[in-house]
Amino acid sequence: MMNKNDQETQQMINNVDLEKTFLGSVEAGQSLPTNTLPDDPMAPDVAAQLVEHYRLNEAKANQNLATFCTTQMEPQADELMKNALNTNAIDKSEYPKTAAMENYCVSMIAHLWGIPDNEKIYDDFIGTSTVGSSEGCMLGGLALLHSWKHRAKAAGFDIEDLHSHKPNLVIMSGYQVVWEKFCTYWNVEMRQVPINGDQVSLDMDHVMDYVDENTIGIIGIEGITYTGSVDDIQTLDNLVTEYNKTATMPVRIHVDAAFGGLFAPFVDGFNPWDFRLKNVVSINVSGHKYGMVYPGLGGIVW
Ligand SMILES: Cc1ncc(COP(=O)(O)O)c(C=O)c1O
């Protein structure tokens, strides 16, 4: 015979549908489905718990150094992001305010990089957010390539004749791998200016030896991932200005500022490296390299 307490306990147990609790569920004793859809449905709470448990040891934002830096953000950012989860931001005509906010961010970044204060997005410059600098570099390279093709045709080059007119890109050999992808995907010759123990950035004594009429652009790197140095883009700009005085095909500079684009503007001691320089036509940046940012986002400005 159960006493009153036992009866209450039994009643509580009966009231709990063990199948619907995570530890009482059949799924808790099985492996997470990874390959094919499971045959049977599972309760939403159990599915959510399974996913949470699976990612538990990589989900501590303040200890996550896998992306160079922590991904911890303010609770207010969490709240804003949660409220915006149901916005399909890619559909810009449906969500004009979200699109406008992207433009405000691009505009603020552009003005950090030497675009005069009175110049406006769409009138004087353009830009977009990207999936990290990887997409930013890809778009920057593509713009250089198309601009070169356009100008090469106008100059009378047969751009189908890859023997005489294969486009090339000039960059120091400590580049980030996205530039190799860009050259491979778009059939561009990558001309690497070598670095060594004494020369840890773009070699200004030799860089122009790599440039010819098929050069779509020179990449200056503001923050070199492997050496921790920066290319001397101001000197590069002077060399390019000199070269362009007599060139059939004037050459342009794209700055890969993945690393330095949101650092150099706030720190004294950097020579001009951005749109203050005459031949710099585009700059990309990563938004996530200094932490406190969840998504691997970036941007580019032309
Ligand atoms: C110089 C440089 N360019 C491009 C990238 C690619 O950036 P993301 O990781 O934002 O795609 C990196 C990342 O390390 C970088 O250091």
Short mmCIF file of N, CA, C and O in Angstrom, two decimals, residues 108-226:
data_model
loop_
_atom_site.label_atom_id
_atom_site.label_comp_id
_atom_site.label_asym_id
_atom_site.label_seq_id
_atom_site.Cartn_x
_atom_site.Cartn_y
_atom_site.Cartn_z
N MET A 108 29.54 53.85 -44.35
CA MET A 108 30.39 54.21 -43.21
C MET A 108 31.80 53.66 -43.40
O MET A 108 32.80 54.34 -43.11
N ILE A 109 31.88 52.43 -43.89
CA ILE A 109 33.20 51.81 -44.10
C ILE A 109 33.95 52.55 -45.20
O ILE A 109 35.14 52.85 -45.07
N ALA A 110 33.24 52.89 -46.28
CA ALA A 110 33.89 53.60 -47.40
C ALA A 110 34.50 54.91 -46.90
O ALA A 110 35.62 55.28 -47.28
N HIS A 111 33.77 55.62 -46.04
CA HIS A 111 34.30 56.89 -45.55
C HIS A 111 35.46 56.72 -44.58
O HIS A 111 36.28 57.61 -44.44
N LEU A 112 35.53 55.54 -43.95
CA LEU A 112 36.73 55.26 -43.14
C LEU A 112 37.96 55.13 -44.03
O LEU A 112 39.09 55.26 -43.57
N TRP A 113 37.74 54.79 -45.29
CA TRP A 113 38.83 54.48 -46.22
C TRP A 113 39.14 55.61 -47.19
O TRP A 113 39.58 55.38 -48.32
N GLY A 114 38.86 56.83 -46.76
CA GLY A 114 39.33 57.97 -47.53
C GLY A 114 38.40 58.47 -48.61
O GLY A 114 38.76 59.34 -49.39
N ILE A 115 37.16 57.96 -48.68
CA ILE A 115 36.17 58.57 -49.58
C ILE A 115 35.74 59.87 -48.91
O ILE A 115 35.37 59.86 -47.73
N PRO A 116 35.79 61.01 -49.64
CA PRO A 116 35.44 62.28 -48.99
C PRO A 116 34.01 62.26 -48.43
O PRO A 116 33.13 61.62 -49.00
N ASP A 117 33.81 63.00 -47.32
CA ASP A 117 32.54 62.94 -46.57
C ASP A 117 31.31 63.28 -47.42
O ASP A 117 30.23 62.75 -47.20
N ASN A 118 31.50 64.20 -48.39
CA ASN A 118 30.32 64.63 -49.17
C ASN A 118 29.96 63.65 -50.29
O ASN A 118 28.95 63.82 -50.96
N GLU A 119 30.77 62.62 -50.51
CA GLU A 119 30.48 61.68 -51.60
C GLU A 119 29.50 60.61 -51.12
O GLU A 119 29.54 60.16 -49.98
N LYS A 120 28.62 60.20 -52.04
CA LYS A 120 27.50 59.33 -51.63
C LYS A 120 27.49 58.02 -52.39
O LYS A 120 27.86 57.97 -53.56
N ILE A 121 27.01 56.98 -51.68
CA ILE A 121 26.88 55.66 -52.31
C ILE A 121 25.95 55.78 -53.52
O ILE A 121 24.95 56.49 -53.46
N TYR A 122 26.28 55.08 -54.56
CA TYR A 122 25.61 55.07 -55.88
C TYR A 122 25.94 56.29 -56.73
O TYR A 122 25.93 56.20 -57.94
N ASP A 123 26.22 57.46 -56.10
CA ASP A 123 26.61 58.61 -56.91
C ASP A 123 28.10 58.55 -57.18
O ASP A 123 28.55 58.75 -58.30
N ASP A 124 28.88 58.27 -56.13
CA ASP A 124 30.34 58.40 -56.26
C ASP A 124 31.08 57.10 -56.02
O ASP A 124 32.23 56.97 -56.40
N PHE A 125 30.48 56.16 -55.33
CA PHE A 125 31.11 54.86 -55.08
C PHE A 125 30.01 53.84 -54.90
O PHE A 125 28.83 54.20 -54.69
N ILE A 126 30.38 52.56 -55.00
CA ILE A 126 29.41 51.50 -54.70
C ILE A 126 30.09 50.47 -53.82
O ILE A 126 31.33 50.47 -53.67
N GLY A 127 29.29 49.57 -53.28
CA GLY A 127 29.88 48.53 -52.44
C GLY A 127 28.80 47.55 -52.04
O GLY A 127 27.62 47.74 -52.32
N THR A 128 29.21 46.50 -51.39
CA THR A 128 28.25 45.50 -50.93
C THR A 128 28.84 44.73 -49.76
O THR A 128 30.06 44.68 -49.59
N SER A 129 27.95 44.11 -48.97
CA SER A 129 28.45 43.17 -47.97
C SER A 129 28.77 41.86 -48.69
O SER A 129 28.24 41.61 -49.78
N THR A 130 29.64 41.07 -48.11
CA THR A 130 30.05 39.81 -48.74
C THR A 130 30.15 38.72 -47.67
O THR A 130 30.12 39.01 -46.47
N VAL A 131 30.29 37.48 -48.14
CA VAL A 131 30.55 36.39 -47.22
C VAL A 131 32.07 36.37 -46.98
O VAL A 131 32.82 35.71 -47.68
N GLY A 132 32.51 37.16 -46.05
CA GLY A 132 33.93 37.26 -45.73
C GLY A 132 34.72 37.94 -46.83
O GLY A 132 34.18 38.34 -47.86
N SER A 133 36.03 38.09 -46.59
CA SER A 133 36.88 38.67 -47.63
C SER A 133 37.02 37.73 -48.80
O SER A 133 37.38 38.16 -49.90
N SER A 134 36.78 36.45 -48.59
CA SER A 134 36.93 35.51 -49.70
C SER A 134 36.02 35.93 -50.85
O SER A 134 36.44 35.97 -52.00
N GLU A 135 34.77 36.26 -50.54
CA GLU A 135 33.90 36.72 -51.62
C GLU A 135 34.29 38.13 -52.07
O GLU A 135 34.23 38.45 -53.26
N GLY A 136 34.73 38.96 -51.11
CA GLY A 136 35.15 40.32 -51.46
C GLY A 136 36.30 40.32 -52.46
O GLY A 136 36.29 41.05 -53.45
N CYS A 137 37.31 39.46 -52.21
CA CYS A 137 38.46 39.37 -53.13
C CYS A 137 37.99 38.87 -54.49
O CYS A 137 38.43 39.36 -55.54
N MET A 138 37.12 37.88 -54.46
CA MET A 138 36.62 37.30 -55.72
C MET A 138 35.92 38.40 -56.53
O MET A 138 36.16 38.54 -57.73
N LEU A 139 35.09 39.21 -55.90
CA LEU A 139 34.37 40.26 -56.63
C LEU A 139 35.34 41.35 -57.08
O LEU A 139 35.22 41.88 -58.19
N GLY A 140 36.32 41.67 -56.24
CA GLY A 140 37.32 42.68 -56.62
C GLY A 140 38.11 42.22 -57.83
O GLY A 140 38.33 42.98 -58.78
N GLY A 141 38.52 40.95 -57.81
CA GLY A 141 39.28 40.39 -58.94
C GLY A 141 38.44 40.37 -60.21
O GLY A 141 38.92 40.73 -61.30
N LEU A 142 37.17 39.99 -60.07
CA LEU A 142 36.28 39.94 -61.24
C LEU A 142 36.10 41.32 -61.87
O LEU A 142 36.10 41.46 -63.09
N ALA A 143 35.95 42.32 -61.02
CA ALA A 143 35.79 43.68 -61.56
C ALA A 143 37.05 44.10 -62.31
O ALA A 143 36.98 44.69 -63.40
N LEU A 144 38.23 43.77 -61.76
CA LEU A 144 39.48 44.10 -62.47
C LEU A 144 39.52 43.39 -63.82
O LEU A 144 39.89 43.98 -64.83
N LEU A 145 39.12 42.12 -63.81
CA LEU A 145 39.19 41.32 -65.04
C LEU A 145 38.23 41.90 -66.10
O LEU A 145 38.64 42.10 -67.26
N HIS A 146 37.01 42.19 -65.72
CA HIS A 146 36.04 42.69 -66.71
C HIS A 146 36.43 44.07 -67.21
O HIS A 146 36.30 44.38 -68.40
N SER A 147 36.93 44.88 -66.30
CA SER A 147 37.37 46.21 -66.72
C SER A 147 38.53 46.09 -67.70
O SER A 147 38.56 46.77 -68.73
N TRP A 148 39.47 45.18 -67.42
CA TRP A 148 40.60 44.99 -68.34
C TRP A 148 40.10 44.50 -69.71
O TRP A 148 40.52 45.02 -70.75
N LYS A 149 39.18 43.54 -69.70
CA LYS A 149 38.67 43.01 -70.97
C LYS A 149 38.01 44.11 -71.79
O LYS A 149 38.22 44.21 -72.99
N HIS A 150 37.23 44.92 -71.12
CA HIS A 150 36.53 46.02 -71.77
C HIS A 150 37.55 46.98 -72.42
O HIS A 150 37.45 47.33 -73.60
N ARG A 151 38.56 47.33 -71.65
CA ARG A 151 39.56 48.29 -72.15
C ARG A 151 40.45 47.64 -73.20
O ARG A 151 40.85 48.28 -74.17
N ALA A 152 40.73 46.34 -73.02
CA ALA A 152 41.61 45.65 -73.98
C ALA A 152 40.92 45.57 -75.35
O ALA A 152 41.56 45.79 -76.39
N LYS A 153 39.62 45.30 -75.34
CA LYS A 153 38.87 45.25 -76.62
C LYS A 153 38.92 46.63 -77.29
O LYS A 153 39.17 46.73 -78.49
N ALA A 154 38.69 47.64 -76.48
CA ALA A 154 38.70 49.01 -77.03
C ALA A 154 40.07 49.36 -77.60
O ALA A 154 40.18 50.12 -78.56
N ALA A 155 41.12 48.76 -77.02
CA ALA A 155 42.49 49.05 -77.51
C ALA A 155 42.84 48.17 -78.71
O ALA A 155 43.96 48.24 -79.22
N GLY A 156 41.89 47.30 -79.13
CA GLY A 156 42.12 46.48 -80.33
C GLY A 156 42.80 45.14 -80.06
O GLY A 156 43.23 44.47 -81.00
N PHE A 157 42.90 44.69 -78.80
CA PHE A 157 43.49 43.38 -78.50
C PHE A 157 42.50 42.29 -78.90
O PHE A 157 41.29 42.46 -78.70
N ASP A 158 43.04 41.17 -79.38
CA ASP A 158 42.19 40.00 -79.58
C ASP A 158 42.22 39.22 -78.26
O ASP A 158 43.13 38.41 -78.02
N ILE A 159 41.22 39.44 -77.40
CA ILE A 159 41.30 38.84 -76.06
C ILE A 159 40.99 37.35 -76.05
O ILE A 159 41.15 36.68 -75.03
N GLU A 160 40.55 36.82 -77.21
CA GLU A 160 40.39 35.36 -77.31
C GLU A 160 41.75 34.70 -77.52
O GLU A 160 41.92 33.50 -77.30
N ASP A 161 42.73 35.45 -77.97
CA ASP A 161 44.06 34.91 -78.25
C ASP A 161 44.86 34.86 -76.94
O ASP A 161 45.61 35.78 -76.60
N LEU A 162 44.68 33.75 -76.22
CA LEU A 162 45.28 33.64 -74.88
C LEU A 162 46.80 33.54 -74.95
O LEU A 162 47.50 33.75 -73.96
N HIS A 163 47.32 33.19 -76.13
CA HIS A 163 48.78 33.13 -76.26
C HIS A 163 49.37 34.54 -76.11
O HIS A 163 50.36 34.74 -75.40
N SER A 164 48.72 35.50 -76.73
CA SER A 164 49.25 36.87 -76.65
C SER A 164 48.61 37.68 -75.53
O SER A 164 49.23 38.62 -75.02
N HIS A 165 47.37 37.32 -75.18
CA HIS A 165 46.66 38.20 -74.25
C HIS A 165 45.99 37.47 -73.09
O HIS A 165 44.83 37.70 -72.77
N LYS A 166 46.72 36.55 -72.47
CA LYS A 166 46.16 35.92 -71.27
C LYS A 166 46.26 36.92 -70.11
O LYS A 166 47.35 37.42 -69.80
N PRO A 167 45.12 37.24 -69.50
CA PRO A 167 45.17 38.22 -68.41
C PRO A 167 46.01 37.72 -67.22
O PRO A 167 46.05 36.51 -66.96
N ASN A 168 46.69 38.63 -66.56
CA ASN A 168 47.49 38.24 -65.38
C ASN A 168 47.23 39.18 -64.21
O ASN A 168 46.76 40.31 -64.39
N LEU A 169 47.52 38.68 -63.02
CA LEU A 169 47.33 39.43 -61.77
C LEU A 169 48.66 39.40 -61.02
O LEU A 169 49.26 38.33 -60.88
N VAL A 170 49.08 40.57 -60.53
CA VAL A 170 50.38 40.64 -59.84
C VAL A 170 50.14 40.76 -58.33
O VAL A 170 49.33 41.59 -57.89
N ILE A 171 50.84 39.93 -57.56
CA ILE A 171 50.60 39.87 -56.10
C ILE A 171 51.85 39.30 -55.42
O ILE A 171 52.60 38.55 -56.05
N MET A 172 52.07 39.68 -54.17
CA MET A 172 53.23 39.09 -53.46
C MET A 172 52.93 37.62 -53.12
O MET A 172 51.76 37.24 -52.98
N SER A 173 53.98 36.82 -52.97
CA SER A 173 53.76 35.37 -52.89
C SER A 173 53.17 34.92 -51.54
O SER A 173 52.78 33.77 -51.41
N GLY A 174 53.03 35.83 -50.57
CA GLY A 174 52.41 35.44 -49.29
C GLY A 174 50.94 35.78 -49.27
O GLY A 174 50.40 36.15 -48.23
N TYR A 175 50.29 35.64 -50.42
CA TYR A 175 48.86 35.98 -50.55
C TYR A 175 47.99 34.98 -49.80
O TYR A 175 48.41 33.87 -49.51
N GLN A 176 46.75 35.37 -49.56
CA GLN A 176 45.78 34.43 -48.97
C GLN A 176 45.19 33.59 -50.10
O GLN A 176 45.04 34.05 -51.23
N VAL A 177 44.84 32.34 -49.80
CA VAL A 177 44.53 31.34 -50.82
C VAL A 177 43.38 31.73 -51.75
O VAL A 177 43.29 31.24 -52.88
N VAL A 178 42.52 32.66 -51.33
CA VAL A 178 41.41 33.03 -52.20
C VAL A 178 41.90 33.58 -53.54
O VAL A 178 41.26 33.40 -54.57
N TRP A 179 43.09 34.21 -53.55
CA TRP A 179 43.58 34.77 -54.82
C TRP A 179 43.96 33.66 -55.79
O TRP A 179 43.87 33.82 -57.01
N GLU A 180 44.41 32.55 -55.24
CA GLU A 180 44.73 31.40 -56.10
C GLU A 180 43.43 30.84 -56.69
O GLU A 180 43.38 30.48 -57.86
N LYS A 181 42.40 30.80 -55.84
CA LYS A 181 41.10 30.33 -56.34
C LYS A 181 40.61 31.26 -57.44
O LYS A 181 40.14 30.81 -58.47
N PHE A 182 40.71 32.56 -57.20
CA PHE A 182 40.24 33.52 -58.21
C PHE A 182 40.95 33.25 -59.55
O PHE A 182 40.30 33.14 -60.59
N CYS A 183 42.28 33.11 -59.50
CA CYS A 183 43.04 32.92 -60.75
C CYS A 183 42.68 31.60 -61.42
O CYS A 183 42.58 31.52 -62.64
N THR A 184 42.47 30.55 -60.62
CA THR A 184 42.11 29.25 -61.19
C THR A 184 40.72 29.30 -61.82
O THR A 184 40.54 28.86 -62.95
N TYR A 185 39.76 29.84 -61.06
CA TYR A 185 38.38 29.84 -61.57
C TYR A 185 38.26 30.64 -62.87
O TYR A 185 37.49 30.30 -63.75
N TRP A 186 38.99 31.75 -62.97
CA TRP A 186 38.77 32.69 -64.08
C TRP A 186 39.91 32.67 -65.09
O TRP A 186 40.00 33.54 -65.94
N ASN A 187 40.77 31.67 -64.99
CA ASN A 187 41.84 31.48 -65.97
C ASN A 187 42.72 32.72 -66.11
O ASN A 187 42.94 33.24 -67.21
N VAL A 188 43.16 33.20 -64.99
CA VAL A 188 44.05 34.37 -64.95
C VAL A 188 45.42 33.88 -64.49
O VAL A 188 45.51 33.08 -63.56
N GLU A 189 46.48 34.36 -65.14
CA GLU A 189 47.83 33.95 -64.72
C GLU A 189 48.19 34.71 -63.43
O GLU A 189 48.06 35.93 -63.38
N MET A 190 48.63 33.96 -62.43
CA MET A 190 49.02 34.62 -61.19
C MET A 190 50.51 34.89 -61.23
O MET A 190 51.31 33.95 -61.32
N ARG A 191 50.89 36.16 -61.19
CA ARG A 191 52.32 36.49 -61.18
C ARG A 191 52.73 36.85 -59.76
O ARG A 191 52.36 37.91 -59.24
N GLN A 192 53.51 35.96 -59.17
CA GLN A 192 53.86 36.13 -57.76
C GLN A 192 55.21 36.83 -57.62
O GLN A 192 56.21 36.34 -58.14
N VAL A 193 55.21 37.93 -56.90
CA VAL A 193 56.47 38.60 -56.58
C VAL A 193 56.99 37.92 -55.30
O VAL A 193 56.31 37.96 -54.27
N PRO A 194 58.17 37.29 -55.38
CA PRO A 194 58.60 36.46 -54.23
C PRO A 194 58.88 37.26 -52.96
O PRO A 194 59.29 38.41 -53.03
N ILE A 195 58.64 36.61 -51.83
CA ILE A 195 59.09 37.15 -50.55
C ILE A 195 60.13 36.20 -49.98
O ILE A 195 60.24 35.06 -50.42
N ASN A 196 60.88 36.69 -49.01
CA ASN A 196 61.83 35.81 -48.30
C ASN A 196 62.01 36.37 -46.89
O ASN A 196 61.30 37.29 -46.50
N GLY A 197 62.98 35.84 -46.16
CA GLY A 197 63.16 36.23 -44.76
C GLY A 197 63.40 37.72 -44.57
O GLY A 197 63.03 38.30 -43.55
N ASP A 198 64.00 38.37 -45.57
CA ASP A 198 64.28 39.82 -45.44
C ASP A 198 63.20 40.67 -46.08
O ASP A 198 63.04 41.85 -45.77
N GLN A 199 62.48 40.06 -47.01
CA GLN A 199 61.48 40.79 -47.78
C GLN A 199 60.11 40.19 -47.46
O GLN A 199 59.70 39.21 -48.07
N VAL A 200 59.41 40.79 -46.47
CA VAL A 200 58.17 40.14 -45.98
C VAL A 200 56.91 40.81 -46.51
O VAL A 200 55.81 40.53 -46.03
N SER A 201 57.07 41.70 -47.50
CA SER A 201 55.89 42.31 -48.14
C SER A 201 56.24 42.53 -49.62
O SER A 201 57.33 42.16 -50.06
N LEU A 202 55.31 43.12 -50.36
CA LEU A 202 55.50 43.29 -51.81
C LEU A 202 56.80 44.06 -52.10
O LEU A 202 57.01 45.15 -51.55
N ASP A 203 57.62 43.48 -52.95
CA ASP A 203 58.95 44.03 -53.23
C ASP A 203 58.83 45.20 -54.21
O ASP A 203 58.61 45.01 -55.40
N MET A 204 59.01 46.43 -53.69
CA MET A 204 58.79 47.62 -54.51
C MET A 204 59.88 47.81 -55.57
O MET A 204 59.69 48.51 -56.54
N ASP A 205 61.03 47.17 -55.35
CA ASP A 205 62.11 47.31 -56.36
C ASP A 205 61.82 46.47 -57.59
O ASP A 205 62.38 46.72 -58.65
N HIS A 206 60.98 45.46 -57.44
CA HIS A 206 60.77 44.54 -58.57
C HIS A 206 59.35 44.39 -59.04
O HIS A 206 59.12 43.82 -60.10
N VAL A 207 58.38 44.90 -58.28
CA VAL A 207 56.98 44.61 -58.62
C VAL A 207 56.61 45.01 -60.05
O VAL A 207 55.93 44.27 -60.76
N MET A 208 57.14 46.15 -60.52
CA MET A 208 56.71 46.61 -61.85
C MET A 208 57.31 45.76 -62.97
O MET A 208 56.83 45.82 -64.10
N ASP A 209 58.33 44.96 -62.65
CA ASP A 209 58.88 44.04 -63.67
C ASP A 209 57.84 42.98 -64.06
O ASP A 209 57.97 42.36 -65.11
N TYR A 210 56.87 42.76 -63.20
CA TYR A 210 55.87 41.71 -63.44
C TYR A 210 54.64 42.23 -64.21
O TYR A 210 53.76 41.46 -64.55
N VAL A 211 54.63 43.54 -64.43
CA VAL A 211 53.43 44.16 -65.01
C VAL A 211 53.60 44.33 -66.52
O VAL A 211 54.68 44.70 -66.98
N ASP A 212 52.54 44.03 -67.29
CA ASP A 212 52.56 44.34 -68.73
C ASP A 212 51.15 44.71 -69.17
O ASP A 212 50.26 44.89 -68.33
N GLU A 213 50.94 44.77 -70.47
CA GLU A 213 49.62 45.24 -70.97
C GLU A 213 48.48 44.28 -70.64
O GLU A 213 47.31 44.64 -70.74
N ASN A 214 48.81 43.04 -70.25
CA ASN A 214 47.77 42.06 -69.90
C ASN A 214 47.51 42.00 -68.40
O ASN A 214 46.80 41.10 -67.91
N THR A 215 48.10 42.91 -67.66
CA THR A 215 47.91 42.91 -66.20
C THR A 215 46.56 43.54 -65.84
O THR A 215 46.32 44.71 -66.14
N ILE A 216 45.69 42.75 -65.23
CA ILE A 216 44.36 43.28 -64.87
C ILE A 216 44.44 44.15 -63.61
O ILE A 216 43.60 45.00 -63.39
N GLY A 217 45.48 43.92 -62.79
CA GLY A 217 45.63 44.73 -61.60
C GLY A 217 46.76 44.21 -60.71
O GLY A 217 47.26 43.10 -60.91
N ILE A 218 47.14 45.07 -59.79
CA ILE A 218 48.12 44.66 -58.76
C ILE A 218 47.36 44.62 -57.43
O ILE A 218 46.57 45.53 -57.14
N ILE A 219 47.60 43.57 -56.64
CA ILE A 219 46.96 43.48 -55.33
C ILE A 219 47.95 44.01 -54.28
O ILE A 219 49.09 43.54 -54.20
N GLY A 220 47.50 45.00 -53.52
CA GLY A 220 48.26 45.43 -52.35
C GLY A 220 47.59 44.81 -51.13
O GLY A 220 46.37 44.80 -51.04
N ILE A 221 48.38 44.26 -50.22
CA ILE A 221 47.75 43.62 -49.06
C ILE A 221 48.00 44.46 -47.81
O ILE A 221 49.15 44.68 -47.41
N GLU A 222 46.91 44.95 -47.24
CA GLU A 222 47.00 45.75 -46.01
C GLU A 222 46.75 44.79 -44.84
O GLU A 222 45.62 44.67 -44.35
N GLY A 223 47.81 44.08 -44.45
CA GLY A 223 47.69 43.09 -43.38
C GLY A 223 47.92 41.71 -43.95
O GLY A 223 46.99 41.04 -44.39
N ILE A 224 49.19 41.31 -43.98
CA ILE A 224 49.53 40.04 -44.64
C ILE A 224 49.41 38.91 -43.62
O ILE A 224 50.07 38.92 -42.56
N THR A 225 48.55 37.95 -43.93
CA THR A 225 48.22 36.89 -42.99
C THR A 225 49.45 36.15 -42.48
O THR A 225 49.54 35.80 -41.32
N TYR A 226 50.40 35.90 -43.37
CA TYR A 226 51.50 35.00 -43.01
C TYR A 226 52.70 35.70 -42.41
O TYR A 226 53.46 35.10 -41.67
#
